[in-house]
Coordinates of C-alpha atoms and ligand atoms in Angstrom, one line a residue:
M1 CA 0.2 -0.4 0.0
A2 CA 1.5 3.2 -1.2
A3 CA 2.0 5.9 1.7
G4 CA -1.4 8.0 2.6
V5 CA -1.7 11.5 1.8
E6 CA -3.0 13.6 4.6
L7 CA -5.9 15.3 3.2
G8 CA -6.8 16.8 6.6
G9 CA -3.8 18.6 7.1
L10 CA -4.6 20.5 2.7
G11 CA -6.6 23.9 3.6
R12 CA -8.8 23.7 0.3
L13 CA -9.8 21.4 -1.1
V14 CA -11.3 20.7 -4.8
V15 CA -12.7 17.2 -5.2
K16 CA -14.4 16.1 -8.8
V17 CA -16.8 13.7 -9.0
G18 CA -17.2 11.4 -11.8
S19 CA -21.4 10.4 -13.6
S20 CA -20.1 7.0 -13.6
L21 CA -20.2 7.0 -10.2
L22 CA -22.7 8.4 -9.6
I23 CA -25.4 6.9 -11.8
R24 CA -25.9 3.4 -11.5
A25 CA -26.3 0.7 -14.6
D26 CA -30.1 1.7 -14.3
G27 CA -29.7 5.6 -14.6
G28 CA -30.8 6.2 -11.3
L29 CA -28.1 8.2 -8.8
D30 CA -26.3 6.0 -6.1
R31 CA -27.6 7.6 -2.7
S32 CA -25.8 4.6 -0.8
W33 CA -22.2 6.0 -2.2
L34 CA -22.8 9.1 -2.3
Q35 CA -24.0 9.3 1.4
T36 CA -19.9 8.0 1.3
L37 CA -18.4 10.0 0.0
I38 CA -20.3 12.9 1.5
A39 CA -19.5 11.8 5.0
D40 CA -15.8 11.6 4.3
V41 CA -16.3 15.8 2.9
A42 CA -17.7 16.2 6.7
T43 CA -14.6 14.4 7.6
L44 CA -12.8 16.6 6.3
K45 CA -14.4 19.4 6.8
E46 CA -14.3 18.9 10.7
R47 CA -10.0 18.7 10.3
G48 CA -10.7 22.7 9.0
S49 CA -10.6 21.7 5.2
D50 CA -13.0 23.4 2.7
V51 CA -13.9 21.3 0.2
I52 CA -16.0 22.1 -3.0
V53 CA -17.4 19.6 -4.4
V54 CA -17.7 19.5 -8.8
S55 CA -19.7 17.1 -9.6
S56 CA -20.8 16.0 -12.9
G57 CA -24.3 13.5 -14.0
A58 CA -27.4 16.1 -14.8
V59 CA -27.1 14.9 -17.8
A60 CA -27.4 11.0 -17.8
L61 CA -29.9 11.4 -14.3
G62 CA -31.8 14.1 -15.8
A63 CA -31.2 11.3 -19.2
S64 CA -33.2 8.6 -17.1
L65 CA -35.6 10.8 -15.7
L66 CA -37.8 12.4 -19.9
G67 CA -36.5 9.2 -21.0
I68 CA -33.6 10.8 -24.0
N69 CA -31.0 8.6 -24.9
R70 CA -28.0 10.6 -24.9
R71 CA -26.4 8.4 -27.3
R72 CA -29.0 9.9 -30.1
A73 CA -29.6 12.6 -28.2
R74 CA -28.8 16.5 -30.0
L75 CA -27.7 19.0 -27.8
P76 CA -30.5 21.0 -26.8
Q77 CA -32.1 17.3 -25.3
L78 CA -29.6 17.7 -23.6
Q79 CA -28.9 20.7 -21.6
A80 CA -32.8 20.0 -21.5
A81 CA -32.0 16.9 -19.7
A82 CA -29.3 18.6 -17.6
A83 CA -31.3 21.3 -17.0
A84 CA -33.9 18.2 -15.2
G85 CA -30.7 16.0 -13.9
Q86 CA -29.1 19.0 -12.0
V87 CA -32.5 19.1 -9.5
S88 CA -32.2 15.6 -8.6
L89 CA -28.5 15.8 -8.1
V90 CA -27.6 19.0 -6.2
N91 CA -31.1 17.8 -3.7
A92 CA -29.0 14.7 -3.2
Y93 CA -25.9 16.5 -1.8
E94 CA -28.3 18.9 -0.4
T95 CA -30.1 15.9 2.1
G96 CA -26.7 14.0 2.4
L97 CA -24.5 16.8 3.4
G98 CA -27.5 18.3 5.9
E99 CA -27.4 15.2 7.9
F100 CA -24.1 16.3 8.9
G101 CA -25.3 19.4 10.0
I102 CA -23.5 21.1 6.8
G103 CA -25.1 23.3 4.0
T104 CA -24.9 23.3 0.6
A105 CA -24.8 25.8 -2.3
Q106 CA -25.2 25.3 -5.7
V107 CA -22.7 26.6 -8.5
L108 CA -23.4 26.0 -12.3
L109 CA -20.6 27.8 -14.5
T110 CA -19.3 28.1 -18.3
R111 CA -15.8 28.5 -19.6
S112 CA -16.6 32.4 -20.1
D113 CA -17.1 33.1 -16.0
T114 CA -13.4 31.5 -15.1
E115 CA -11.3 32.8 -18.4
N116 CA -12.8 36.5 -18.5
R117 CA -10.9 38.0 -15.0
R118 CA -14.2 39.9 -14.4
R119 CA -16.5 37.3 -13.8
F120 CA -13.4 35.1 -12.7
L121 CA -13.5 37.6 -9.4
N122 CA -17.0 37.0 -8.9
A123 CA -16.9 33.5 -9.6
R124 CA -14.2 33.9 -7.0
A125 CA -16.1 36.4 -4.1
T126 CA -19.0 33.9 -4.3
L127 CA -16.9 30.5 -3.8
S128 CA -14.9 32.6 -0.3
E129 CA -17.9 33.9 0.7
L130 CA -20.0 30.2 0.7
L131 CA -16.2 28.8 1.8
G132 CA -16.5 31.2 5.3
R133 CA -20.0 30.3 6.1
R134 CA -18.5 26.0 5.7
I135 CA -20.7 26.3 3.5
V136 CA -20.2 23.4 0.6
P137 CA -20.5 24.6 -2.5
I138 CA -21.5 22.1 -5.6
V139 CA -20.3 23.2 -8.8
N140 CA -21.5 22.5 -12.4
E141 CA -21.3 23.1 -16.0
N142 CA -23.7 25.1 -16.4
D143 CA -25.0 22.8 -19.5
T144 CA -28.1 24.9 -19.8
V145 CA -26.2 27.8 -22.2
S146 CA -23.3 26.4 -22.6
T147 CA -23.2 25.0 -26.6
D148 CA -19.7 23.3 -27.9
E149 CA -18.0 25.6 -28.5
I150 CA -17.4 28.0 -24.6
R151 CA -18.3 24.6 -22.9
Y152 CA -14.9 23.2 -20.8
G153 CA -17.5 20.2 -21.9
D154 CA -15.9 17.5 -20.0
N155 CA -15.4 18.7 -15.8
D156 CA -12.1 17.6 -15.3
R157 CA -11.1 20.8 -16.8
L158 CA -14.3 22.4 -14.9
A159 CA -13.1 21.3 -11.7
A160 CA -9.1 22.6 -12.5
R161 CA -9.9 25.6 -13.3
V162 CA -12.3 26.2 -10.3
A163 CA -8.7 24.1 -8.2
Q164 CA -7.2 27.6 -10.0
L165 CA -9.7 30.0 -8.8
V166 CA -10.3 28.5 -5.4
M167 CA -6.3 28.4 -4.8
A168 CA -7.1 25.2 -4.0
D169 CA -4.1 23.0 -2.3
A170 CA -4.9 20.0 -3.7
L171 CA -7.6 18.9 -6.6
I172 CA -8.8 15.3 -6.3
L173 CA -10.5 13.4 -9.1
L174 CA -12.1 11.1 -8.5
S175 CA -12.1 7.9 -10.8
D176 CA -13.6 4.4 -12.8
V177 CA -9.6 3.9 -12.3
D178 CA -6.4 4.0 -9.7
G179 CA -4.7 6.3 -11.7
L180 CA -2.4 6.8 -15.0
Y181 CA -0.6 3.8 -16.4
E182 CA 2.5 3.4 -19.0
S183 CA -0.3 1.8 -21.1
D184 CA -3.9 0.7 -21.1
P185 CA -4.9 -1.3 -18.0
R186 CA -8.1 -2.1 -20.1
D187 CA -6.0 -3.9 -22.9
D188 CA -2.6 -4.6 -21.4
P189 CA -2.8 -6.7 -17.7
D190 CA 0.8 -5.9 -17.3
A191 CA 0.9 -2.1 -17.4
V192 CA 2.7 -0.1 -15.2
H193 CA 1.2 2.3 -12.6
V194 CA 3.0 5.4 -12.4
A195 CA 2.7 6.9 -8.8
D196 CA 4.2 9.7 -8.8
V197 CA 4.3 12.8 -11.9
R198 CA 7.3 15.9 -11.3
R199 CA 6.1 17.6 -14.9
I200 CA 3.6 16.6 -17.4
D201 CA 5.4 16.2 -20.5
E202 CA 4.4 14.3 -24.1
R203 CA 5.8 11.2 -22.8
I204 CA 2.9 11.6 -19.6
R205 CA 0.4 13.1 -21.8
G206 CA 1.1 10.0 -24.4
M207 CA -0.1 6.8 -21.5
A208 CA -2.7 9.1 -21.1
G209 CA -3.9 8.8 -24.3
E210 CA -7.7 9.3 -26.1
T211 CA -10.0 7.2 -23.4
R212 CA -13.7 7.4 -22.8
T213 CA -16.4 6.1 -21.3
D214 CA -19.4 5.4 -21.8
T215 CA -21.1 8.5 -18.3
G216 CA -18.8 10.5 -18.3
S217 CA -16.5 12.2 -20.8
G218 CA -13.1 13.0 -19.3
G219 CA -10.9 10.6 -19.9
M220 CA -7.3 10.3 -19.2
A221 CA -6.4 12.7 -21.3
T222 CA -8.1 15.3 -19.5
K223 CA -7.5 14.1 -16.2
V224 CA -3.6 14.5 -17.6
E225 CA -4.7 18.0 -18.8
A226 CA -6.8 19.2 -15.8
A227 CA -3.9 17.8 -13.9
R228 CA -1.5 20.6 -16.5
I229 CA -3.5 23.3 -15.4
A230 CA -4.0 22.9 -11.7
T231 CA -0.1 21.2 -11.5
H232 CA 0.5 25.5 -12.9
A233 CA -1.2 27.0 -10.2
G234 CA 0.9 25.1 -7.5
C235 CA -2.4 23.0 -7.1
E236 CA -1.5 19.6 -6.1
T237 CA -4.0 16.9 -8.8
F238 CA -4.1 13.5 -7.6
V239 CA -6.2 10.1 -9.3
T240 CA -7.5 7.8 -7.6
L241 CA -10.4 5.3 -7.7
G242 CA -13.7 6.4 -6.9
S243 CA -16.0 3.8 -7.2
R244 CA -15.3 1.7 -3.7
P245 CA -17.1 4.1 -0.8
H246 CA -15.3 6.3 1.5
P247 CA -12.6 7.4 -1.6
L248 CA -11.3 10.0 -0.3
E249 CA -10.7 8.3 3.1
A250 CA -9.4 5.8 1.3
L251 CA -7.1 8.0 -0.1
A252 CA -6.5 9.4 3.2
A253 CA -5.6 5.1 3.7
G254 CA -3.1 5.6 0.8
A255 CA -5.2 3.5 -1.4
R256 CA -3.5 4.0 -4.6
H257 CA -3.2 6.9 -6.7
T258 CA -1.0 9.2 -8.9
V259 CA 0.4 12.1 -7.8
F260 CA 0.6 15.0 -9.5
R261 CA 3.2 17.5 -8.2
G262 CA 2.2 21.4 -7.7
N263 CA 4.8 23.8 -9.1
G264 CA 5.1 26.0 -6.2
T265 CA 2.2 26.7 -4.1
P266 CA -1.0 28.6 -5.4
A267 CA -0.7 31.8 -3.9
A268 CA 3.4 32.0 -5.4
R269 CA 2.0 31.4 -8.3
R270 CA -1.1 34.2 -8.9
K271 CA 1.5 36.8 -7.4
Q272 CA 4.1 35.4 -10.0
W273 CA 1.7 35.6 -12.6
L274 CA 1.1 39.0 -11.3
A275 CA 4.4 40.3 -11.2
G276 CA 5.5 39.6 -14.8
S277 CA 1.6 41.1 -16.8
L278 CA 2.4 43.1 -19.7
D279 CA -0.9 44.5 -19.6
V280 CA -0.6 47.0 -17.4
A281 CA -4.5 49.2 -17.4
G282 CA -3.5 51.5 -14.8
T283 CA -1.7 52.8 -12.2
L284 CA -3.2 53.8 -8.0
E285 CA -1.0 55.9 -6.1
I286 CA -1.2 55.7 -2.3
D287 CA -0.2 57.1 1.0
A288 CA 2.8 55.7 2.9
G289 CA -0.1 54.6 5.3
A290 CA -1.9 52.4 2.7
A291 CA 1.6 51.3 1.6
A292 CA 2.4 50.4 4.9
A293 CA -0.9 47.9 4.8
L294 CA 0.4 46.8 2.3
R295 CA 3.5 45.8 3.6
D296 CA 1.5 43.9 6.5
G297 CA 0.2 41.7 4.0
G298 CA -3.3 43.4 4.2
S299 CA -5.7 44.9 1.4
L300 CA -5.9 48.0 -1.0
L301 CA -8.5 50.6 0.8
P302 CA -10.0 53.4 -0.6
V303 CA -8.9 55.6 2.0
G304 CA -5.3 54.9 1.3
V305 CA -5.4 55.5 -2.7
V306 CA -4.3 59.2 -3.8
S307 CA -4.5 59.3 -7.3
L308 CA -5.2 57.0 -10.6
D309 CA -4.6 56.9 -14.2
G310 CA -5.7 55.1 -16.6
E311 CA -9.2 53.8 -18.4
F312 CA -9.3 50.4 -16.0
R313 CA -12.0 47.8 -15.8
R314 CA -12.3 45.2 -13.0
G315 CA -10.4 43.1 -12.8
D316 CA -7.6 44.8 -15.1
V317 CA -4.2 44.5 -13.4
L318 CA -2.8 48.0 -11.6
R319 CA 0.5 49.6 -10.9
I320 CA 0.4 50.4 -6.9
T321 CA 2.9 53.5 -6.6
T322 CA 4.1 55.2 -3.7
G323 CA 4.2 59.5 -4.0
G324 CA 8.0 59.1 -4.7
G325 CA 6.5 57.2 -8.9
R326 CA 7.8 54.6 -7.2
E327 CA 6.8 50.8 -8.7
L328 CA 5.2 49.3 -5.0
G329 CA 3.7 46.4 -6.5
R330 CA 0.9 45.2 -8.9
G331 CA -2.5 44.0 -8.3
L332 CA -5.7 43.3 -9.5
A333 CA -8.4 46.6 -9.8
E334 CA -12.1 45.2 -8.2
Y335 CA -13.2 48.0 -9.6
G336 CA -13.1 50.4 -13.2
H337 CA -11.2 53.7 -12.8
A338 CA -15.5 55.5 -13.6
E339 CA -15.2 54.0 -9.4
A340 CA -12.7 54.0 -8.2
E341 CA -12.3 57.3 -9.0
K342 CA -15.5 57.7 -7.1
L343 CA -13.8 56.2 -4.6
L344 CA -10.0 58.2 -3.5
G345 CA -9.4 58.7 0.0
A346 CA -13.1 56.9 0.9
R347 CA -13.4 55.5 4.6
S348 CA -14.8 52.5 4.3
D349 CA -18.3 53.0 6.3
D350 CA -18.3 56.0 3.4
I351 CA -18.5 53.7 0.1
E352 CA -21.7 52.8 0.2
R353 CA -22.6 56.9 0.3
R354 CA -20.4 57.7 -2.3
L355 CA -21.0 54.4 -5.2
G356 CA -24.6 54.9 -4.6
Y357 CA -24.4 51.0 -3.7
R358 CA -23.2 48.7 -0.9
G359 CA -19.7 48.1 -2.7
R360 CA -16.6 45.4 -2.4
P361 CA -15.0 47.2 0.9
V362 CA -11.2 46.8 -1.0
L363 CA -9.9 48.4 -4.1
V364 CA -7.0 45.7 -4.6
H365 CA -7.2 42.2 -2.5
R366 CA -4.5 41.1 -1.2
D367 CA -4.6 37.8 -2.7
E368 CA -4.4 39.7 -6.2
L369 CA -1.5 41.4 -5.5
V370 CA 1.9 41.3 -5.0
L371 CA 4.5 43.5 -3.4
F372 CA 8.0 44.2 -5.6
D373 CA 11.4 43.6 -2.9
N374 CA 11.8 47.2 -3.2
D375 CA 13.4 48.5 0.0
Ligands
LIG1 N1 -21.7 18.8 -16.7 C1 -21.7 17.2 -16.9 C2 -23.2 16.7 -16.1 O1 -23.6 17.2 -15.2 C3 -21.2 16.5 -16.6 C4 -19.5 16.3 -18.0 C5 -18.8 15.5 -17.9 O2 -19.1 14.4 -17.6 O3 -17.1 15.6 -16.9 O4 -23.9 15.8 -16.4

């Protein structure tokens, strides 16, 4: 048995559950298996982890509810199936988590929600708020409005984007195989299991091939692609067998898996990206008090901003300078320039009056800020 994975010690986890695990051969939901997964999630939450579940199964469930044959169905039929199935899917999580006194929320995303920076910030703010309230968000693709050009198409990649979005420490892809093999284990009984991947290169991609299961759309190739996205964001990725009861407990106890090692920590990777971004859209000049607060790890509040420059929008990269024009760091704008202008020098309790609506408390959030080492 391989060494156990210290899941309880990981702060923020994204767990992806494939359709083939949740949906029985007769098209119904496998509630008894789901309850074992939920019990594992409850244990992790008890140990202080934040957990987000990215769950497939809406299309498969809805198709059986509406009597749609998925193999012959057209896109609108599949979308109708997703809309119907999503209700039962989230209901099952809500009931199950409720037994442990844990709240549930449904979050449906499309690809542009994670690729467009403004929407990215919105989705992230919502997910952080939910996690802060000790709720387990159940995420799926918003299949009803996602046509081929704009979809992820598989929840492996969606889960990786969510992991990147929330700066998760680990992404766990529960699968119908226990990890990556050098050759396809279904054709080759002697296929060698790969336990640890430090770099995703052509050789690793070659091993993943192009696999497809009947119930879900992800195969090992999309898992490796998901691992590439997540590890690049500093998030360790695990692929393990999900079909056994208590799959997360099993992983923690050392069940066979493949781990794809993260590249640095999530925060460090994010800051690297910010520091290196070339498309800076504007500048905020801040006072000495704000500069000190940033160095202490704080966010940039409107009260400390003296002037601004540039026609930036929410989500754009801004240069942060001090009085002498020295660049202190960079961060993502929480407001567009017109609103930021109204907020110059505003105390927190004055934000609502200046904007005419409640607004957000910071101009640049500390998670979206990098300071240069220049003093
Ligand atoms: N969003 C799809 C569903 O809920 C699943 C996509 C996938 O299988 O990865 O059925």
